[in-house]
mmCIF file of C-alpha atoms and ligand atoms in Angstrom:
data_model
loop_
_atom_site.group_PDB
_atom_site.id
_atom_site.type_symbol
_atom_site.label_atom_id
_atom_site.label_comp_id
_atom_site.label_asym_id
_atom_site.label_seq_id
_atom_site.Cartn_x
_atom_site.Cartn_y
_atom_site.Cartn_z
ATOM 1 C CA UNK A 7 -87.232 -163.205 -53.285
ATOM 2 C CA UNK A 8 -85.298 -164.572 -56.236
ATOM 3 C CA UNK A 9 -86.374 -163.995 -59.807
ATOM 4 C CA UNK A 10 -85.381 -165.402 -63.185
ATOM 5 C CA UNK A 11 -87.144 -165.314 -66.568
ATOM 6 C CA UNK A 12 -89.962 -167.688 -65.725
ATOM 7 C CA UNK A 13 -89.806 -168.527 -62.055
ATOM 8 C CA UNK A 14 -90.321 -166.497 -58.923
ATOM 9 C CA UNK A 15 -89.964 -167.956 -55.439
ATOM 10 C CA UNK A 16 -90.608 -166.744 -51.934
ATOM 11 C CA UNK A 17 -89.236 -169.420 -49.628
ATOM 12 C CA UNK A 18 -87.670 -170.005 -46.300
ATOM 13 C CA UNK A 19 -90.641 -169.328 -44.039
ATOM 14 C CA UNK A 20 -90.101 -171.125 -40.742
ATOM 15 C CA UNK A 21 -91.472 -174.600 -40.235
ATOM 16 C CA UNK A 22 -92.750 -174.797 -36.686
ATOM 17 C CA UNK A 23 -93.384 -178.487 -36.065
ATOM 18 C CA UNK A 24 -96.954 -178.494 -37.416
ATOM 19 C CA UNK A 25 -98.159 -181.101 -39.964
ATOM 20 C CA UNK A 26 -96.088 -181.496 -43.128
ATOM 21 C CA UNK A 27 -96.913 -178.806 -45.652
ATOM 22 C CA UNK A 28 -99.059 -179.835 -48.643
ATOM 23 C CA UNK A 29 -98.368 -178.591 -52.155
ATOM 24 C CA UNK A 30 -101.293 -176.709 -53.650
ATOM 25 C CA UNK A 31 -101.068 -175.673 -57.312
ATOM 26 C CA UNK A 32 -103.312 -172.960 -58.749
ATOM 27 C CA UNK A 33 -103.392 -172.118 -62.450
ATOM 28 C CA UNK A 34 -104.409 -168.684 -63.710
ATOM 29 C CA UNK A 35 -103.178 -167.466 -60.340
ATOM 30 C CA UNK A 36 -102.976 -163.817 -61.390
ATOM 31 C CA UNK A 37 -106.541 -163.769 -62.727
ATOM 32 C CA UNK A 38 -109.736 -162.605 -61.055
ATOM 33 C CA UNK A 39 -110.678 -165.919 -59.463
ATOM 34 C CA UNK A 40 -107.068 -166.530 -58.441
ATOM 35 C CA UNK A 41 -107.002 -163.213 -56.604
ATOM 36 C CA UNK A 42 -109.931 -164.277 -54.416
ATOM 37 C CA UNK A 43 -108.988 -167.952 -54.139
ATOM 38 C CA UNK A 44 -105.382 -167.685 -52.985
ATOM 39 C CA UNK A 45 -106.233 -165.718 -49.856
ATOM 40 C CA UNK A 46 -108.814 -168.301 -48.768
ATOM 41 C CA UNK A 47 -106.383 -171.190 -49.320
ATOM 42 C CA UNK A 48 -103.607 -169.341 -47.493
ATOM 43 C CA UNK A 49 -105.819 -168.437 -44.524
ATOM 44 C CA UNK A 50 -106.732 -172.063 -43.753
ATOM 45 C CA UNK A 51 -110.349 -171.941 -44.990
ATOM 46 C CA UNK A 52 -109.839 -174.932 -47.268
ATOM 47 C CA UNK A 53 -107.465 -177.374 -45.602
ATOM 48 C CA UNK A 54 -107.930 -176.388 -41.969
ATOM 49 C CA UNK A 55 -106.132 -174.186 -39.499
ATOM 50 C CA UNK A 56 -103.517 -176.866 -38.721
ATOM 51 C CA UNK A 57 -102.483 -177.617 -42.286
ATOM 52 C CA UNK A 58 -99.521 -175.659 -43.700
ATOM 53 C CA UNK A 59 -99.493 -175.085 -47.462
ATOM 54 C CA UNK A 60 -96.900 -174.439 -50.131
ATOM 55 C CA UNK A 61 -98.398 -172.508 -53.045
ATOM 56 C CA UNK A 62 -97.271 -173.423 -56.576
ATOM 57 C CA UNK A 63 -98.718 -170.830 -58.935
ATOM 58 C CA UNK A 64 -98.965 -171.092 -62.713
ATOM 59 C CA UNK A 65 -99.442 -168.304 -65.231
ATOM 60 C CA UNK A 66 -98.720 -167.800 -68.901
ATOM 61 C CA UNK A 67 -95.751 -165.534 -69.740
ATOM 62 C CA UNK A 68 -97.884 -162.363 -70.210
ATOM 63 C CA UNK A 69 -99.305 -162.943 -66.728
ATOM 64 C CA UNK A 70 -95.978 -163.342 -64.922
ATOM 65 C CA UNK A 71 -95.577 -159.692 -63.962
ATOM 66 C CA UNK A 72 -99.100 -159.603 -62.483
ATOM 67 C CA UNK A 73 -98.298 -162.861 -60.720
ATOM 68 C CA UNK A 74 -95.207 -161.314 -59.163
ATOM 69 C CA UNK A 75 -97.447 -158.584 -57.719
ATOM 70 C CA UNK A 76 -99.924 -161.158 -56.383
ATOM 71 C CA UNK A 77 -97.067 -163.031 -54.730
ATOM 72 C CA UNK A 78 -95.775 -159.832 -53.126
ATOM 73 C CA UNK A 79 -99.241 -159.245 -51.664
ATOM 74 C CA UNK A 80 -99.481 -162.833 -50.424
ATOM 75 C CA UNK A 81 -96.128 -162.415 -48.716
ATOM 76 C CA UNK A 82 -97.312 -159.100 -47.250
ATOM 77 C CA UNK A 83 -100.319 -160.908 -45.762
ATOM 78 C CA UNK A 84 -97.933 -162.920 -43.529
ATOM 79 C CA UNK A 85 -100.196 -165.970 -43.360
ATOM 80 C CA UNK A 86 -99.028 -168.296 -40.579
ATOM 81 C CA UNK A 87 -99.842 -171.421 -42.643
ATOM 82 C CA UNK A 88 -97.928 -170.498 -45.809
ATOM 83 C CA UNK A 89 -94.608 -172.333 -46.039
ATOM 84 C CA UNK A 90 -93.499 -171.160 -49.468
ATOM 85 C CA UNK A 91 -94.753 -169.540 -52.678
ATOM 86 C CA UNK A 92 -93.520 -170.396 -56.138
ATOM 87 C CA UNK A 93 -94.616 -168.704 -59.359
ATOM 88 C CA UNK A 94 -93.876 -170.166 -62.762
ATOM 89 C CA UNK A 95 -95.031 -170.389 -66.369
ATOM 90 C CA UNK A 96 -94.047 -174.064 -66.582
ATOM 91 C CA UNK A 97 -96.779 -176.572 -65.655
ATOM 92 C CA UNK A 98 -94.133 -179.215 -64.933
ATOM 93 C CA UNK A 99 -92.806 -176.963 -62.181
ATOM 94 C CA UNK A 100 -96.207 -175.834 -60.889
ATOM 95 C CA UNK A 101 -97.630 -179.372 -60.637
ATOM 96 C CA UNK A 102 -94.487 -181.029 -59.240
ATOM 97 C CA UNK A 103 -95.559 -183.355 -56.425
ATOM 98 C CA UNK A 104 -98.804 -181.373 -56.102
ATOM 99 C CA UNK A 105 -101.290 -182.805 -53.607
ATOM 100 C CA UNK A 106 -104.093 -180.533 -54.821
ATOM 101 C CA UNK A 107 -104.585 -178.660 -58.088
ATOM 102 C CA UNK A 108 -107.062 -175.894 -58.866
ATOM 103 C CA UNK A 109 -107.309 -175.669 -62.686
ATOM 104 C CA UNK A 110 -108.590 -172.130 -63.118
ATOM 105 C CA UNK A 111 -106.386 -170.563 -65.815
ATOM 106 C CA UNK A 112 -108.310 -170.081 -69.051
ATOM 107 C CA UNK A 113 -110.370 -167.462 -70.814
ATOM 108 C CA UNK A 114 -113.764 -166.387 -69.445
ATOM 109 C CA UNK A 115 -116.704 -165.919 -71.858
ATOM 110 C CA UNK A 116 -118.221 -162.586 -72.801
ATOM 111 C CA UNK A 117 -121.951 -161.885 -72.633
ATOM 112 C CA UNK A 118 -122.582 -162.910 -76.255
ATOM 113 C CA UNK A 119 -121.136 -166.417 -75.716
ATOM 114 C CA UNK A 120 -122.205 -169.731 -74.176
ATOM 115 C CA UNK A 121 -119.648 -171.506 -71.987
ATOM 116 C CA UNK A 122 -119.285 -174.247 -74.595
ATOM 117 C CA UNK A 123 -118.116 -171.604 -77.108
ATOM 118 C CA UNK A 124 -114.898 -171.458 -75.055
ATOM 119 C CA UNK A 125 -113.893 -175.019 -75.788
ATOM 120 C CA UNK A 126 -111.846 -174.159 -78.880
ATOM 121 C CA UNK A 127 -109.843 -171.519 -76.988
ATOM 122 C CA UNK A 128 -109.549 -173.310 -73.658
ATOM 123 C CA UNK A 129 -109.666 -177.045 -74.476
ATOM 124 C CA UNK A 130 -106.043 -177.275 -75.705
ATOM 125 C CA UNK A 131 -104.782 -175.811 -72.392
ATOM 126 C CA UNK A 132 -106.002 -178.951 -70.625
ATOM 127 C CA UNK A 133 -104.096 -181.294 -72.944
ATOM 128 C CA UNK A 134 -100.714 -179.889 -71.908
ATOM 129 C CA UNK A 135 -101.742 -179.507 -68.296
ATOM 130 C CA UNK A 136 -103.134 -183.069 -68.176
ATOM 131 C CA UNK A 137 -99.811 -184.381 -69.505
ATOM 132 C CA UNK A 138 -97.869 -182.347 -66.950
ATOM 133 C CA UNK A 139 -100.089 -183.636 -64.132
ATOM 134 C CA UNK A 140 -99.456 -187.159 -65.376
ATOM 135 C CA UNK A 141 -95.712 -186.562 -65.419
ATOM 136 C CA UNK A 142 -95.091 -184.844 -62.101
ATOM 137 C CA UNK A 143 -98.055 -184.584 -59.691
ATOM 138 C CA UNK A 144 -98.548 -186.784 -56.633
ATOM 139 C CA UNK A 145 -100.364 -189.990 -57.620
ATOM 140 C CA UNK A 146 -102.999 -189.079 -54.999
ATOM 141 C CA UNK A 147 -103.552 -185.554 -56.304
ATOM 142 C CA UNK A 148 -107.059 -184.074 -55.975
ATOM 143 C CA UNK A 149 -107.992 -181.869 -58.942
ATOM 144 C CA UNK A 150 -110.828 -179.385 -59.365
ATOM 145 C CA UNK A 151 -111.429 -177.872 -62.795
ATOM 146 C CA UNK A 152 -112.953 -174.394 -62.779
ATOM 147 C CA UNK A 153 -111.945 -173.043 -66.225
ATOM 148 C CA UNK A 154 -114.853 -173.309 -68.681
ATOM 149 C CA UNK A 155 -116.376 -175.365 -70.100
ATOM 150 C CA UNK A 156 -115.255 -177.049 -66.875
ATOM 151 C CA UNK A 157 -116.834 -180.503 -67.286
ATOM 152 C CA UNK A 158 -115.288 -181.031 -70.706
ATOM 153 C CA UNK A 159 -111.976 -179.446 -69.715
ATOM 154 C CA UNK A 160 -111.773 -181.937 -66.829
ATOM 155 C CA UNK A 161 -112.496 -184.723 -69.324
ATOM 156 C CA UNK A 162 -109.616 -183.515 -71.527
ATOM 157 C CA UNK A 163 -107.161 -183.268 -68.619
ATOM 158 C CA UNK A 164 -108.187 -186.702 -67.337
ATOM 159 C CA UNK A 165 -107.801 -188.317 -70.758
ATOM 160 C CA UNK A 166 -104.264 -186.954 -70.979
ATOM 161 C CA UNK A 167 -103.218 -188.215 -67.544
ATOM 162 C CA UNK A 168 -103.565 -192.013 -67.617
ATOM 163 C CA UNK A 169 -101.394 -192.474 -64.479
ATOM 164 C CA UNK A 170 -103.915 -190.617 -62.288
ATOM 165 C CA UNK A 171 -107.178 -192.427 -61.385
ATOM 166 C CA UNK A 172 -110.126 -190.688 -63.143
ATOM 167 C CA UNK A 173 -112.006 -190.159 -59.857
ATOM 168 C CA UNK A 174 -109.317 -187.644 -58.878
ATOM 169 C CA UNK A 175 -110.398 -185.320 -61.711
ATOM 170 C CA UNK A 176 -113.440 -183.261 -60.781
ATOM 171 C CA UNK A 177 -115.180 -180.202 -62.193
ATOM 172 C CA UNK A 178 -116.958 -177.499 -60.250
ATOM 173 C CA UNK A 179 -120.752 -177.352 -60.033
ATOM 174 C CA UNK A 180 -120.659 -176.145 -56.429
ATOM 175 C CA UNK A 181 -121.226 -172.565 -57.547
ATOM 176 C CA UNK A 182 -124.508 -173.698 -59.117
ATOM 177 C CA UNK A 183 -125.419 -175.507 -55.893
ATOM 178 C CA UNK A 184 -124.605 -172.404 -53.836
ATOM 179 C CA UNK A 185 -126.686 -170.266 -56.200
ATOM 180 C CA UNK A 186 -129.609 -172.657 -55.744
ATOM 181 C CA UNK A 187 -129.230 -172.488 -51.962
ATOM 182 C CA UNK A 188 -129.084 -168.687 -52.193
ATOM 183 C CA UNK A 189 -132.345 -168.585 -54.152
ATOM 184 C CA UNK A 190 -134.151 -170.797 -51.635
ATOM 185 C CA UNK A 191 -132.722 -168.816 -48.712
ATOM 186 C CA UNK A 192 -133.892 -165.552 -50.233
ATOM 187 C CA UNK A 193 -137.407 -166.852 -50.965
ATOM 188 C CA UNK A 194 -137.955 -168.551 -47.596
ATOM 189 C CA UNK A 195 -136.038 -166.243 -45.248
ATOM 190 C CA UNK A 196 -134.187 -169.299 -43.886
ATOM 191 C CA UNK A 197 -130.394 -168.845 -43.616
ATOM 192 C CA UNK A 198 -128.280 -170.739 -46.142
ATOM 193 C CA UNK A 199 -126.707 -172.730 -43.302
ATOM 194 C CA UNK A 200 -130.065 -174.468 -42.714
ATOM 195 C CA UNK A 201 -130.518 -175.621 -46.306
ATOM 196 C CA UNK A 202 -129.062 -179.050 -47.034
ATOM 197 C CA UNK A 203 -128.928 -181.778 -49.658
ATOM 198 C CA UNK A 204 -129.712 -179.508 -52.597
ATOM 199 C CA UNK A 205 -127.507 -180.594 -55.486
ATOM 200 C CA UNK A 206 -126.896 -180.237 -59.220
ATOM 201 C CA UNK A 207 -127.111 -182.843 -61.971
ATOM 202 C CA UNK A 208 -125.167 -182.648 -65.206
ATOM 203 C CA UNK A 209 -123.143 -179.984 -66.912
ATOM 204 C CA UNK A 210 -122.075 -176.525 -65.728
ATOM 205 C CA UNK A 211 -124.231 -175.109 -68.535
ATOM 206 C CA UNK A 212 -127.775 -173.823 -69.005
ATOM 207 C CA UNK A 213 -129.050 -177.410 -69.019
ATOM 208 C CA UNK A 214 -127.934 -178.108 -65.412
ATOM 209 C CA UNK A 215 -130.613 -179.371 -63.032
ATOM 210 C CA UNK A 216 -130.736 -178.126 -59.422
ATOM 211 C CA UNK A 217 -132.714 -181.013 -57.895
ATOM 212 C CA UNK A 218 -134.986 -179.877 -55.044
ATOM 213 C CA UNK A 219 -136.513 -183.282 -54.260
ATOM 214 C CA UNK A 220 -134.221 -184.200 -51.371
ATOM 215 C CA UNK A 221 -133.449 -180.676 -50.152
ATOM 216 C CA UNK A 222 -134.364 -179.776 -46.588
ATOM 217 C CA UNK A 223 -134.997 -176.166 -45.611
ATOM 218 C CA UNK A 224 -134.817 -175.708 -41.848
ATOM 219 C CA UNK A 225 -136.098 -179.259 -41.394
ATOM 220 C CA UNK A 226 -138.881 -178.996 -44.011
ATOM 221 C CA UNK A 227 -138.887 -180.598 -47.419
ATOM 222 C CA UNK A 228 -138.210 -178.040 -50.185
ATOM 223 C CA UNK A 229 -140.855 -179.641 -52.390
ATOM 224 C CA UNK A 230 -143.488 -179.017 -49.694
ATOM 225 C CA UNK A 231 -142.286 -175.494 -48.951
ATOM 226 C CA UNK A 232 -142.067 -174.228 -52.548
ATOM 227 C CA UNK A 233 -144.534 -174.810 -55.375
ATOM 228 C CA UNK A 234 -143.595 -176.894 -58.393
ATOM 229 C CA UNK A 235 -144.183 -173.999 -60.771
ATOM 230 C CA UNK A 236 -141.397 -172.010 -59.079
ATOM 231 C CA UNK A 237 -139.053 -174.984 -58.646
ATOM 232 C CA UNK A 238 -139.268 -176.033 -62.288
ATOM 233 C CA UNK A 239 -139.647 -172.459 -63.586
ATOM 234 C CA UNK A 240 -138.022 -169.300 -62.174
ATOM 235 C CA UNK A 241 -135.845 -171.130 -59.640
ATOM 236 C CA UNK A 242 -134.347 -173.452 -62.232
ATOM 237 C CA UNK A 243 -133.930 -170.705 -64.843
ATOM 238 C CA UNK A 244 -132.325 -168.268 -62.406
ATOM 239 C CA UNK A 245 -129.752 -170.821 -61.254
ATOM 240 C CA UNK A 246 -129.039 -172.087 -64.770
ATOM 241 C CA UNK A 247 -128.499 -168.618 -66.258
ATOM 242 C CA UNK A 248 -126.913 -166.863 -63.269
ATOM 243 C CA UNK A 249 -123.440 -166.867 -64.818
ATOM 244 C CA UNK A 250 -124.651 -164.823 -67.798
ATOM 245 C CA UNK A 251 -126.678 -162.475 -65.540
ATOM 246 C CA UNK A 252 -123.523 -161.710 -63.556
ATOM 247 C CA UNK A 253 -121.488 -161.061 -66.692
ATOM 248 C CA UNK A 254 -124.162 -158.635 -67.917
ATOM 249 C CA UNK A 255 -124.401 -156.845 -64.549
ATOM 250 C CA UNK A 256 -120.699 -156.776 -63.611
ATOM 251 C CA UNK A 257 -119.135 -156.651 -67.037
ATOM 252 C CA UNK A 258 -116.978 -159.601 -65.928
ATOM 253 C CA UNK A 259 -117.694 -163.170 -64.967
ATOM 254 C CA UNK A 260 -118.264 -164.241 -61.375
ATOM 255 C CA UNK A 261 -115.010 -164.344 -59.453
ATOM 256 C CA UNK A 262 -115.429 -164.062 -55.672
ATOM 257 C CA UNK A 263 -118.399 -166.458 -55.615
ATOM 258 C CA UNK A 264 -116.548 -168.835 -57.950
ATOM 259 C CA UNK A 265 -113.481 -168.815 -55.689
ATOM 260 C CA UNK A 266 -115.693 -169.375 -52.661
ATOM 261 C CA UNK A 267 -117.387 -172.349 -54.344
ATOM 262 C CA UNK A 268 -113.996 -173.818 -55.274
ATOM 263 C CA UNK A 269 -113.006 -173.590 -51.602
ATOM 264 C CA UNK A 270 -116.275 -175.284 -50.570
ATOM 265 C CA UNK A 271 -115.718 -178.097 -53.105
ATOM 266 C CA UNK A 272 -112.122 -178.799 -52.092
ATOM 267 C CA UNK A 273 -112.717 -178.285 -48.350
ATOM 268 C CA UNK A 274 -115.512 -180.863 -48.434
ATOM 269 C CA UNK A 275 -113.373 -183.301 -50.414
ATOM 270 C CA UNK A 276 -110.421 -182.817 -48.053
ATOM 271 C CA UNK A 277 -112.270 -182.625 -44.742
ATOM 272 C CA UNK A 278 -115.493 -184.610 -45.459
ATOM 273 C CA UNK A 279 -119.173 -183.696 -45.696
ATOM 274 C CA UNK A 280 -120.412 -185.325 -42.488
ATOM 275 C CA UNK A 281 -123.138 -187.165 -44.385
ATOM 276 C CA UNK A 282 -124.384 -184.093 -46.304
ATOM 277 C CA UNK A 283 -124.947 -184.414 -50.063
ATOM 278 C CA UNK A 284 -122.989 -181.971 -52.249
ATOM 279 C CA UNK A 285 -122.519 -181.490 -55.998
ATOM 280 C CA UNK A 286 -119.351 -182.567 -57.759
ATOM 281 C CA UNK A 287 -118.789 -183.383 -61.405
ATOM 282 C CA UNK A 288 -116.570 -186.414 -61.989
ATOM 283 C CA UNK A 289 -116.035 -189.057 -64.697
ATOM 284 C CA UNK A 290 -119.115 -191.285 -64.709
ATOM 285 C CA UNK A 291 -118.725 -194.947 -63.904
ATOM 286 C CA UNK A 292 -122.172 -195.542 -65.395
ATOM 287 C CA UNK A 293 -124.122 -194.067 -62.451
ATOM 288 C CA UNK A 294 -127.751 -193.187 -63.301
ATOM 289 C CA UNK A 295 -127.200 -194.358 -66.883
ATOM 290 C CA UNK A 296 -124.668 -191.609 -67.633
ATOM 291 C CA UNK A 297 -122.191 -192.923 -70.234
ATOM 292 C CA UNK A 298 -118.849 -193.929 -68.755
ATOM 293 C CA UNK A 299 -116.224 -191.232 -68.687
ATOM 294 C CA UNK A 300 -118.507 -188.216 -69.189
ATOM 295 C CA UNK A 301 -117.701 -185.660 -66.496
ATOM 296 C CA UNK A 302 -121.144 -185.214 -64.973
ATOM 297 C CA UNK A 303 -122.357 -183.598 -61.765
ATOM 298 C CA UNK A 304 -123.806 -186.133 -59.334
ATOM 299 C CA UNK A 305 -125.008 -186.100 -55.736
ATOM 300 C CA UNK A 306 -121.887 -186.923 -53.692
ATOM 301 C CA UNK A 307 -120.707 -187.424 -50.143
ATOM 302 C CA UNK A 308 -117.052 -187.118 -49.124
ATOM 303 C CA UNK A 309 -115.401 -189.323 -46.525
ATOM 304 C CA UNK A 310 -111.752 -189.970 -45.640
ATOM 305 C CA UNK A 311 -110.580 -187.997 -48.670
ATOM 306 C CA UNK A 312 -112.783 -189.968 -51.106
ATOM 307 C CA UNK A 313 -115.750 -188.815 -53.174
ATOM 308 C CA UNK A 314 -118.652 -191.255 -53.014
ATOM 309 C CA UNK A 315 -121.455 -190.889 -55.550
ATOM 310 C CA UNK A 316 -124.877 -191.378 -53.951
ATOM 311 C CA UNK A 317 -126.089 -193.813 -56.563
ATOM 312 C CA UNK A 318 -129.470 -194.969 -55.262
ATOM 313 C CA UNK A 319 -131.732 -191.934 -55.361
ATOM 314 C CA UNK A 320 -135.102 -192.366 -57.099
ATOM 315 C CA UNK A 321 -135.424 -190.509 -60.409
ATOM 316 C CA UNK A 322 -138.775 -189.059 -61.552
ATOM 317 C CA UNK A 323 -139.685 -188.201 -65.133
ATOM 318 C CA UNK A 324 -138.624 -184.534 -64.870
ATOM 319 C CA UNK A 325 -135.235 -185.448 -63.381
ATOM 320 C CA UNK A 326 -134.756 -188.104 -66.065
ATOM 321 C CA UNK A 327 -135.549 -185.591 -68.794
ATOM 322 C CA UNK A 328 -132.975 -183.149 -67.369
ATOM 323 C CA UNK A 329 -130.345 -185.895 -66.940
ATOM 324 C CA UNK A 330 -130.897 -186.955 -70.559
ATOM 325 C CA UNK A 331 -130.610 -183.362 -71.757
ATOM 326 C CA UNK A 332 -127.263 -182.982 -69.978
ATOM 327 C CA UNK A 333 -125.972 -186.288 -71.329
ATOM 328 C CA UNK A 334 -126.803 -185.118 -74.864
ATOM 329 C CA UNK A 335 -124.991 -181.794 -74.441
ATOM 330 C CA UNK A 336 -121.928 -183.408 -72.868
ATOM 331 C CA UNK A 337 -121.751 -186.014 -75.637
ATOM 332 C CA UNK A 338 -121.783 -183.176 -78.172
ATOM 333 C CA UNK A 339 -118.995 -181.385 -76.289
ATOM 334 C CA UNK A 340 -117.016 -184.639 -76.135
ATOM 335 C CA UNK A 341 -117.380 -185.125 -79.900
ATOM 336 C CA UNK A 342 -116.184 -181.562 -80.469
ATOM 337 C CA UNK A 343 -112.932 -182.241 -78.571
ATOM 338 C CA UNK A 344 -112.322 -185.818 -79.699
ATOM 339 C CA UNK A 345 -108.905 -184.913 -81.121
ATOM 340 C CA UNK A 346 -107.826 -183.600 -77.690
ATOM 341 C CA UNK A 347 -108.598 -186.809 -75.838
ATOM 342 C CA UNK A 348 -105.427 -188.573 -76.856
ATOM 343 C CA UNK A 349 -107.181 -191.736 -78.112
HETATM 344 P P1 NAD B 27 -109.327 -164.131 -65.793
HETATM 345 O O1 NAD B 27 -109.204 -163.801 -67.233
HETATM 346 O O2 NAD B 27 -109.486 -163.040 -64.807
HETATM 347 O O3 NAD B 27 -108.052 -164.968 -65.332
HETATM 348 C C1 NAD B 27 -107.609 -166.073 -66.023
HETATM 349 C C2 NAD B 27 -106.110 -166.158 -65.803
HETATM 350 O O4 NAD B 27 -105.680 -167.369 -66.401
HETATM 351 C C3 NAD B 27 -105.334 -165.014 -66.471
HETATM 352 O O5 NAD B 27 -104.465 -164.417 -65.531
HETATM 353 C C4 NAD B 27 -104.570 -165.703 -67.603
HETATM 354 O O6 NAD B 27 -103.299 -165.105 -67.837
HETATM 355 C C5 NAD B 27 -104.439 -167.112 -67.039
HETATM 356 N N1 NAD B 27 -104.235 -168.154 -68.041
HETATM 357 C C6 NAD B 27 -104.723 -168.239 -69.303
HETATM 358 N N2 NAD B 27 -104.272 -169.357 -69.904
HETATM 359 C C7 NAD B 27 -103.519 -170.005 -68.986
HETATM 360 C C8 NAD B 27 -102.777 -171.204 -69.020
HETATM 361 N N3 NAD B 27 -102.691 -171.958 -70.132
HETATM 362 N N4 NAD B 27 -102.104 -171.566 -67.904
HETATM 363 C C9 NAD B 27 -102.141 -170.813 -66.798
HETATM 364 N N5 NAD B 27 -102.812 -169.639 -66.717
HETATM 365 C C10 NAD B 27 -103.501 -169.255 -67.793
HETATM 366 O O7 NAD B 27 -110.497 -165.198 -65.660
HETATM 367 P P2 NAD B 27 -111.258 -165.678 -64.331
HETATM 368 O O8 NAD B 27 -112.393 -164.744 -64.073
HETATM 369 O O9 NAD B 27 -110.263 -165.930 -63.272
HETATM 370 O O10 NAD B 27 -111.916 -167.049 -64.866
HETATM 371 C C11 NAD B 27 -111.121 -168.166 -65.166
HETATM 372 C C12 NAD B 27 -111.975 -169.279 -65.761
HETATM 373 O O11 NAD B 27 -112.928 -169.749 -64.797
HETATM 374 C C13 NAD B 27 -112.804 -168.876 -66.984
HETATM 375 O O12 NAD B 27 -112.745 -169.930 -67.947
HETATM 376 C C14 NAD B 27 -114.215 -168.753 -66.430
HETATM 377 O O13 NAD B 27 -115.200 -168.933 -67.415
HETATM 378 C C15 NAD B 27 -114.205 -169.882 -65.427
HETATM 379 N N6 NAD B 27 -115.254 -169.843 -64.392
HETATM 380 C C16 NAD B 27 -115.846 -171.030 -64.056
HETATM 381 C C17 NAD B 27 -116.810 -171.064 -63.074
HETATM 382 C C18 NAD B 27 -117.463 -172.362 -62.677
HETATM 383 O O14 NAD B 27 -118.460 -172.328 -61.926
HETATM 384 N N7 NAD B 27 -117.016 -173.531 -63.109
HETATM 385 C C19 NAD B 27 -117.185 -169.879 -62.433
HETATM 386 C C20 NAD B 27 -116.570 -168.682 -62.806
HETATM 387 C C21 NAD B 27 -115.589 -168.675 -63.799
HETATM 388 C C1 LMR B 28 -120.378 -168.764 -63.900
HETATM 389 O O1 LMR B 28 -121.241 -169.640 -63.834
HETATM 390 O O2 LMR B 28 -120.474 -167.676 -63.307
HETATM 391 C C2 LMR B 28 -119.143 -169.005 -64.714
HETATM 392 O O3 LMR B 28 -119.181 -170.251 -65.316
HETATM 393 C C3 LMR B 28 -118.874 -167.908 -65.669
HETATM 394 C C4 LMR B 28 -119.793 -167.969 -66.857
HETATM 395 O O4 LMR B 28 -119.284 -167.891 -67.983
HETATM 396 O O5 LMR B 28 -121.011 -168.095 -66.690
#
């Protein structure tokens, strides 16, 4: 291992004739989500058991000592797929030629805050990181934004990276989808693996809408299996406010489930969804009347490394009301960060 003031590297692991290694950058790598996420990336859970990875880890200077410890532990895990590990506090180094970026590094909220209250503290991070992505990342880079408020942070990063096509900037609503699946699994006794096509509209905020209308639970329609009162009442409220409930119970925001959802999101993008519908937030191209550019969670399928928005689902009056509510909140968030959008 070699160390200087702001860069740590563990290199030189043998290349054994497998596929070319991909460069995977993770920000906030010494934080709680990072600690759960890195092991899943390194083990092959995200990109497959035949895909070597080089990890490019970003922290801020006060996090560099913790990052050094995380890197020691990664090295001690002797993952067969890891081809190199770099730790740095310079985004231009972390994002260099990156094929995939997990934007996690930012402050979590406390129990007295809404996620949108974080925008003043966290928004500026995504200006500098967007510019660095623009300057040095692969032009095909796939980006997931996890740091909150994640939809608007993705918007900020995207606006500051004009070289990268907007569709490559996504934000994570997969945790909300997984929470919705978990609620239906618990209520019906059907394993999560048999619940499909349940997805989230809108913002990763209390206004989000887990849409049950197309969900299938062990071959049965969710809207036939569960009553409307539950679907539009306790089910919706539990999913929408789960983040706060976890902060209250754990004294810290969700980390393992968030890392797991980030793996699900990127694995599906990288490896495809086989026709299943999943939730991803990405800059709207006007789908379902959502104003262009707003980073909004839509029903998506992934194929050949592309995200395809399923843009022809029927919308009923409740869904329309929830979509409108999310548009309004995201427009407010966009107004609040207008000076960070570089226009
Ligand atoms: P944490 O405080 O444990 O870790 C964050 C890490 O980011 C720290 O190590 C910190 O030093 C680092 N960091 C801060 N600013 C940075 C910067 N500019 N560049 C690089 N690193 C930076 O927090 P956590 O629990 O890992 O959560 C991280 C973020 O993810 C929070 O904003 C949280 O609200 C969000 N989150 C989102 C979801 C979601 O579903 N979208 C779920 C859970 C958490
Ligand atoms: C979550 O949904 O768990 C995260 O976004 C953390 C939070 O602040 O709710």
